[in-house]
Coordinates of C-alpha atoms in Angstrom, one line a residue:
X9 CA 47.2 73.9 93.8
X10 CA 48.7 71.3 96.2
X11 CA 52.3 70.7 96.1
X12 CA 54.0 67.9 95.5
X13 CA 57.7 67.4 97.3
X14 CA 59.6 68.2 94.6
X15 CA 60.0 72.1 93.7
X16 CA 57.2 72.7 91.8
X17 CA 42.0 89.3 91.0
X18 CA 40.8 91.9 91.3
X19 CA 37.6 94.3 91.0
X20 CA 37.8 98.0 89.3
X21 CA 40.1 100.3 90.9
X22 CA 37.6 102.2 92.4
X23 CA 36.6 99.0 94.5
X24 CA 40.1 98.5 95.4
X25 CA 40.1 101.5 96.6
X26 CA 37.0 101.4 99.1
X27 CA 39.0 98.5 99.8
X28 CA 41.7 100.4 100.6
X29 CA 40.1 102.1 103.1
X30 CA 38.3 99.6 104.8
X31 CA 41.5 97.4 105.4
X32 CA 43.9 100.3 106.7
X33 CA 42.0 102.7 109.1
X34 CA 45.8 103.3 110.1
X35 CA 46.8 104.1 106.6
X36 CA 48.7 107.1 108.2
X37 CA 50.3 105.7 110.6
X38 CA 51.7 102.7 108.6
X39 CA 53.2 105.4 106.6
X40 CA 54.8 107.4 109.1
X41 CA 58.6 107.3 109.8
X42 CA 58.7 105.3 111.9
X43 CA 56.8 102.4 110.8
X44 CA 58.6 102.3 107.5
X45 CA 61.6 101.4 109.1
X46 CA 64.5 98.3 107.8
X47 CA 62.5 96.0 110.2
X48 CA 59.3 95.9 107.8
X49 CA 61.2 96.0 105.1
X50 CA 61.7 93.2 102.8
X51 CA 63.4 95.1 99.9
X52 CA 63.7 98.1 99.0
X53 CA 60.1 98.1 97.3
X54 CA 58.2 96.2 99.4
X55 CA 57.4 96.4 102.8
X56 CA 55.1 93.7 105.0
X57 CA 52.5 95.3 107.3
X58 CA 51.1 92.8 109.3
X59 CA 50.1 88.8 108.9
X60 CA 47.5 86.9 110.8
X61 CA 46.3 83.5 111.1
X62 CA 42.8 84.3 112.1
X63 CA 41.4 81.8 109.4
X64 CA 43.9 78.8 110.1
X65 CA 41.7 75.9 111.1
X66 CA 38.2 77.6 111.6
X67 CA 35.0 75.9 110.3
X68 CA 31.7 78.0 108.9
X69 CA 28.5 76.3 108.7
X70 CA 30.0 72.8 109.1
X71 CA 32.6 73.5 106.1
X72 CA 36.3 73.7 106.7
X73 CA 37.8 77.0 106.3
X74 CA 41.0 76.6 104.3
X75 CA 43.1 75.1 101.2
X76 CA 42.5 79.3 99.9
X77 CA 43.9 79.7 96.5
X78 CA 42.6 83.4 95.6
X79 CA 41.7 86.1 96.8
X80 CA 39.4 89.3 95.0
X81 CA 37.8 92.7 96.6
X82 CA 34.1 92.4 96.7
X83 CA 31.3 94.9 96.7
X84 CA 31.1 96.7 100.2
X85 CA 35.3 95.9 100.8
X86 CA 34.3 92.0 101.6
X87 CA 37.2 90.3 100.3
X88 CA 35.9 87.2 98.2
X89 CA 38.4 84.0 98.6
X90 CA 38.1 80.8 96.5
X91 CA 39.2 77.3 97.7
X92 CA 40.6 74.8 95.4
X93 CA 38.1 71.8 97.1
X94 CA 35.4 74.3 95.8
X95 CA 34.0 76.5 97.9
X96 CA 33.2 80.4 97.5
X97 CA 34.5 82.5 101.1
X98 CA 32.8 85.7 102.1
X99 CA 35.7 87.4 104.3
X100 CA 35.6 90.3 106.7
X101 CA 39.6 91.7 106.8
X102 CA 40.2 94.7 108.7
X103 CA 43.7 96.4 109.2
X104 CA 44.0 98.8 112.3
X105 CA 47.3 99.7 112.9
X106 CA 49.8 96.6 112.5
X107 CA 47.1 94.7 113.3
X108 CA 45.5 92.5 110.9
X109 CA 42.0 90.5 111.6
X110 CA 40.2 88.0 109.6
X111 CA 36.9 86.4 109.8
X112 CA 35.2 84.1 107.3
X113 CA 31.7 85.6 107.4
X114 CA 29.8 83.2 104.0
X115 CA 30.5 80.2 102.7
X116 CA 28.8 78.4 99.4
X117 CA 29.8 75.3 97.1
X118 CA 30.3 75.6 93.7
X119 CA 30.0 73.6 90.7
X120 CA 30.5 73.9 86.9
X121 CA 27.9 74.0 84.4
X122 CA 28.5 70.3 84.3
X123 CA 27.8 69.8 87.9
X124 CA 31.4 68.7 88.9
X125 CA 33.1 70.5 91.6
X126 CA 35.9 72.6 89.8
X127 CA 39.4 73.0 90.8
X128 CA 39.2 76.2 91.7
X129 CA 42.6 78.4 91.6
X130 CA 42.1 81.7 90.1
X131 CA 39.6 84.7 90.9
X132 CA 38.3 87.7 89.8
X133 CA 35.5 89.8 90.7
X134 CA 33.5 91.3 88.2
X135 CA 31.9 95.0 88.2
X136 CA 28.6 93.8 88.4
X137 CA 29.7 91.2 91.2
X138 CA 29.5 87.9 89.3
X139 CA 32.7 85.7 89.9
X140 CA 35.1 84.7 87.3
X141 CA 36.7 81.6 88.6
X142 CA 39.6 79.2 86.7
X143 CA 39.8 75.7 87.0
X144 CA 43.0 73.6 86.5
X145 CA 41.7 70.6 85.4
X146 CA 40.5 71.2 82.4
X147 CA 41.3 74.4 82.0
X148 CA 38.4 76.4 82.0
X149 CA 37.1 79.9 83.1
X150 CA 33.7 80.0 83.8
X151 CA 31.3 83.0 85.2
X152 CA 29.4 82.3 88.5
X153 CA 26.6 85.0 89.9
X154 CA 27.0 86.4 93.8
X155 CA 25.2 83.3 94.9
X156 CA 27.9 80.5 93.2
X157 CA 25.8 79.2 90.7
X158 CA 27.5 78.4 87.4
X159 CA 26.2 81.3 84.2
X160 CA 28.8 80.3 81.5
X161 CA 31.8 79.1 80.1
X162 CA 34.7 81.6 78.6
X163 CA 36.4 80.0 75.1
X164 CA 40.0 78.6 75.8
X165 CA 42.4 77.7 73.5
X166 CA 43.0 74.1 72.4
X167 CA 46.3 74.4 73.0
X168 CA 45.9 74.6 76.7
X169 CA 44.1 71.9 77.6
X170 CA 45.3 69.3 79.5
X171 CA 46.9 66.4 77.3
X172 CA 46.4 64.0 75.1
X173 CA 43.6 66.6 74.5
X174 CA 45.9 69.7 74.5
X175 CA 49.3 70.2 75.5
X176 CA 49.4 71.5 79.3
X177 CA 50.3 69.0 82.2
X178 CA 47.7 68.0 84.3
X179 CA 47.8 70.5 87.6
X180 CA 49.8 72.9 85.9
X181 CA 47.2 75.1 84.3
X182 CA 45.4 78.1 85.0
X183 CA 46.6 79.1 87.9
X184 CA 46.4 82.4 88.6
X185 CA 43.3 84.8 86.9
X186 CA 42.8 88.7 87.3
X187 CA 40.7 91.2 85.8
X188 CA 43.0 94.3 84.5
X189 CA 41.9 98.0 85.7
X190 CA 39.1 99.1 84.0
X191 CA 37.3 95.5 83.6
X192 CA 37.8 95.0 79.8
X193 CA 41.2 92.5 79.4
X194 CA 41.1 89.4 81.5
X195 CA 44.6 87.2 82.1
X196 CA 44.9 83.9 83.0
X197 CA 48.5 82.3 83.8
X198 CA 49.7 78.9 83.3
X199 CA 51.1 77.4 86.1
X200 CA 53.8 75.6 84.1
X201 CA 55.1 74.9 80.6
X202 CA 53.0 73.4 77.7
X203 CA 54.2 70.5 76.2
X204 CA 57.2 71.6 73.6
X205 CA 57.9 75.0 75.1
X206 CA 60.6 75.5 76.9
X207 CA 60.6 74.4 80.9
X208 CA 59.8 77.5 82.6
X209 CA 58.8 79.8 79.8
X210 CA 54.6 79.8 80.8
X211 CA 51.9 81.8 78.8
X212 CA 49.6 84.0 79.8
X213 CA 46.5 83.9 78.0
X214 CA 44.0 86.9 77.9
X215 CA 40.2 87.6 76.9
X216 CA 39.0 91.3 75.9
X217 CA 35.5 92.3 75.7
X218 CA 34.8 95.6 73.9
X219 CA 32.5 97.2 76.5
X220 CA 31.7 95.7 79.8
X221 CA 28.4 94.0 78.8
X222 CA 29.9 92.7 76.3
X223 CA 31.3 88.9 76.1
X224 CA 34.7 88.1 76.6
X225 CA 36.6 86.9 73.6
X226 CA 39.9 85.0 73.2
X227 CA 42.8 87.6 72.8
X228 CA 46.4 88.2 72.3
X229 CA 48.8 85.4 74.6
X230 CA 52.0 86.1 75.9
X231 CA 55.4 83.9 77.3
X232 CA 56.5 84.6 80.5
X233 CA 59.9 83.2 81.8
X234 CA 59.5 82.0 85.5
X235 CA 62.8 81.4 87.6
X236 CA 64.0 78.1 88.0
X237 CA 62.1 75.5 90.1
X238 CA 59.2 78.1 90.5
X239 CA 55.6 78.3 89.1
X240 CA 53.2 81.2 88.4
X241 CA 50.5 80.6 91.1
X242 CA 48.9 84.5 90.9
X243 CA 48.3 87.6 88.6
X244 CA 47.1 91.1 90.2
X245 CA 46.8 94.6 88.0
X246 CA 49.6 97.0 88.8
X247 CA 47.0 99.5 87.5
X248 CA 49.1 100.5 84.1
X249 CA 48.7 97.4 82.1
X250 CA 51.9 95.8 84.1
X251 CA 51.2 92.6 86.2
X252 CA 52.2 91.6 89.8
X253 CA 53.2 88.0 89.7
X254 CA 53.5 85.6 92.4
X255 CA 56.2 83.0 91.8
X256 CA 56.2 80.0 94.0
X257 CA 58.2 76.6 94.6
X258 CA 58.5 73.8 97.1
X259 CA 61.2 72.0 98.6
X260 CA 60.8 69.0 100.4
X261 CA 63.3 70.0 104.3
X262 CA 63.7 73.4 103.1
X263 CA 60.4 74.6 102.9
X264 CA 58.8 77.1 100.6
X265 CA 60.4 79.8 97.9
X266 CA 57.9 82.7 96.9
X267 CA 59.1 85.5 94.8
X268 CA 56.6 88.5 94.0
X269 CA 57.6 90.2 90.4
X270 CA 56.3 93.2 88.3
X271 CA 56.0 91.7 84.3
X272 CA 55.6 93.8 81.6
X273 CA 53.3 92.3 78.9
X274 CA 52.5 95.5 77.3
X275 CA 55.5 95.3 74.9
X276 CA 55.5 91.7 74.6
X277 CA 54.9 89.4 71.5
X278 CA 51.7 87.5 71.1
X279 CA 52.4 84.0 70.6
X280 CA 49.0 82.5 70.3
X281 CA 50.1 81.2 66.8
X282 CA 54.2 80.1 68.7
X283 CA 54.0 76.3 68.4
X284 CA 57.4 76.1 70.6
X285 CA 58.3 79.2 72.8
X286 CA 61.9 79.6 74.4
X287 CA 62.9 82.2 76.2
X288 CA 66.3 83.2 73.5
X289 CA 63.4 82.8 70.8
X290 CA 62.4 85.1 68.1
X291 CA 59.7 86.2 70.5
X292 CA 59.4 88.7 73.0
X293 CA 58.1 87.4 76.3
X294 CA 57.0 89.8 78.6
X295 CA 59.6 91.7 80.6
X296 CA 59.7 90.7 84.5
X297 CA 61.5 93.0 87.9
X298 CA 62.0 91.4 91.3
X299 CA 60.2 93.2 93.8
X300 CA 60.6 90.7 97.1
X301 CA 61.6 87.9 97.9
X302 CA 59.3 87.1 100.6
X303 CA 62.0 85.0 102.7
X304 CA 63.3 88.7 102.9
X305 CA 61.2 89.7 104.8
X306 CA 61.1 90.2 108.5
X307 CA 59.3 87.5 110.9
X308 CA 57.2 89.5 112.6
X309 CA 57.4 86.5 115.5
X310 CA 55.6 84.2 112.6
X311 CA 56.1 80.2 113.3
X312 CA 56.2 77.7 110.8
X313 CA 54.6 74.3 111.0
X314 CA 57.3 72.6 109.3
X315 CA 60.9 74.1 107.8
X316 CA 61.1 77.3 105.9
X317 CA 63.3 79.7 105.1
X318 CA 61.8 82.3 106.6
X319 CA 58.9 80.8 108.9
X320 CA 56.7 83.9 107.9
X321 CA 56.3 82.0 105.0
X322 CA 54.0 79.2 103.7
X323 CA 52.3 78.1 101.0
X324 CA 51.2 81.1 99.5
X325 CA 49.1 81.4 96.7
X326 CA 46.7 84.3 96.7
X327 CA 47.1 87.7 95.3
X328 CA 45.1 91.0 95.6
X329 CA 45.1 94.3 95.2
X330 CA 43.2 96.1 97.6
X331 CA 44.5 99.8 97.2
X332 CA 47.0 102.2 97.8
X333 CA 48.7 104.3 100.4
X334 CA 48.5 107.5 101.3
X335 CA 52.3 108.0 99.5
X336 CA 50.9 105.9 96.2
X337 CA 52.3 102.6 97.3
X338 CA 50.4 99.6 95.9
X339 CA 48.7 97.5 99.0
X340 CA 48.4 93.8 98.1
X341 CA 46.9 90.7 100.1
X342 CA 47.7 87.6 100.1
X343 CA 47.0 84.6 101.6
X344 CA 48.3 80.5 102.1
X345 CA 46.9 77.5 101.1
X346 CA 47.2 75.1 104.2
X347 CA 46.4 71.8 101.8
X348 CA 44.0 71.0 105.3
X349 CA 47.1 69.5 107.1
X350 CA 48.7 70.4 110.5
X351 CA 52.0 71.3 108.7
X352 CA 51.0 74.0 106.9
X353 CA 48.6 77.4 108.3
X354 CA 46.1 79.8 106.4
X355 CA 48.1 82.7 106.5
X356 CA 47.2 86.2 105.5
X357 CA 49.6 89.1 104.5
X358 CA 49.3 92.3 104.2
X359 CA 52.1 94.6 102.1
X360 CA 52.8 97.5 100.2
X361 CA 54.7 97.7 97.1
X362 CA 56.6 101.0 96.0
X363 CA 56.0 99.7 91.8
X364 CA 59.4 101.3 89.5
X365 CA 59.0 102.8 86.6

């Protein structure tokens, strides 16, 4: 999603974990000692391994590589990254040591079953390597093959269309997607509030298929409470039914806030039939813990193409698991969305995340 100036997925396990080993060769080292000192710490549960801005204003094949706005393990640990001007990346991502490289390998356009160009925000890669990709505009999740051609369209709620047709803001829809471990539950976040719920109080909607050639149907929704100013730009399993949540913001001098959470929906409410949803409500949204804030976290000798808080940080939008440490720690991905101006960079991140109980 682009910003204005005022504050504003992931394969089965067992391809994040071939992922795993393809991105940290060094996965001993970076657990040694000494490399998980304070200075690659940015709280107690997460630690940043390395960045790179390989990507940041490459073309492939005459197409600009950039405004990234997901990110999904492949087949073969490729990392699969979707742009929100509609294009479908093929990335090489290698980890050796604390250094992290990045090439853009493939590139292909996509459009919906309509033949418009979606706004492409969320992605998730499915077992048998077809793309499930969200669109803001509408909203709409819709199932592409390995090649980016449009298969079909999954059901969404009436509710969450864009008004006067539904009750979601333009822009502020599905922006995050992610396929839970083991492929059957799909979840889709809301970047914002609908229309009569309470500002910052967002739902997450899911799909469930009972076997994984079956269809995915509409399922249970939940209400998550996002901090204040912030928006929910990306969902990754934690591998338990529990979410990793990206939380981002803008402000104009300042620069960018980006928060990463672990929410809880497992004992949370559904409130597909909630009308209005608050967050001192009779419902239950789903339970959320701070893991980083990412202006926590060290520099690593980043710079920033405009203010920041941090200048490690930009625009970040992309979320994705990719495996775990040798010690059990949760590795995660993520990249920025650069918006194709000079003041922002394609920026990718590689941490770890210790997950509580």
């Amino acid at each position: 999603m682009r910003l204005s100036t005022s504050i504003t997925a992931v394969a089965a396990m067992s391809v994040a974990m071939t992922m795993g080993t393809a991105l940290a060769q060094g996965a001993t080292h970076s657990d040694s000692p000494a490399s998980s000192a304070a200075s690659r710490d940015c709280s107690d549960l997460v630690r940043i391994r390395a960045f790179s801005d390989d990507l940041d204003k490459k073309t492939l094949d005459g197409v600009f590589v950039g405004n990234m706005s997901a990110l999904a393990v492949d087949r073969g640990g490729r990392i699969t990254a979707v742009s929100d001007e509609s294009y479908l990346y093929s990335l090489k991502v290698r980890e050796t040591g604390r250094a992290l490289r990045a090439e853009a390998v493939a590139v292909a356009p996509l459009t919906d079953l309509n033949g418009a160009a979606p706004d492409s925000e969320g992605l998730a890669v499915d077992r048998d390597g077809s793309r499930l990709i969200s669109s803001e505009t509408e909203p709409s999740v819709t199932r592409y093959d390995r090649d980016g051609k449009a298969v079909e369209a999954l059901p969404v709620p009436a509710a969450l269309a864009v008004a006067p047709t539904g009750r979601a803001v333009r822009n502020q829809t599905f922006e995050g997607l992610t396929l839970q471990t083991g492929g059957r539950t799909l979840v889709a976040s809301m970047e914002g509030s609908l229309s009569g719920d309470e500002t910052g109080v967002v739902r997450l909607q899911t799909w469930h298929r009972a076997g994984l050639s079956e269809p995915f149907k509409t399922g249970a929704q939940y209400g998550y409470q996002a901090d204040q100013g912030l928006g929910v730009v990306e969902l990754a399993p934690a591998g338990d039914g529990r979410l990793l949540v990206l939380e981002r913001g803008f402000t104009l001098g300042v620069g960018n806030t980006v928060r990463l959470y672990l929410a809880d929906p497992r004992r949370a409410d559904d409130v597909s039939g909630t009308e209005n949803l608050t967050s001192g409500g009779a419902a239950r949204l789903a339970s959320k813990t701070l893991l980083a804030d990412l202006a926590d976290c060290p520099t690593l000798g980043a710079t920033a193409e405009q203010p920041q808080p941090n200048p490690l940080l930009d625009n970040i939008e992309g979320l994705a698991v990719t495996g775990r440490t040798i010690t059990g720690r949760v590795k995660i991905l993520l990249v920025s969305d650069d918006n194709e101006r000079d003041t922002q960079i394609t920026r990718l991140y590689s941490l770890d995340v210790r997950l509580p109980r």
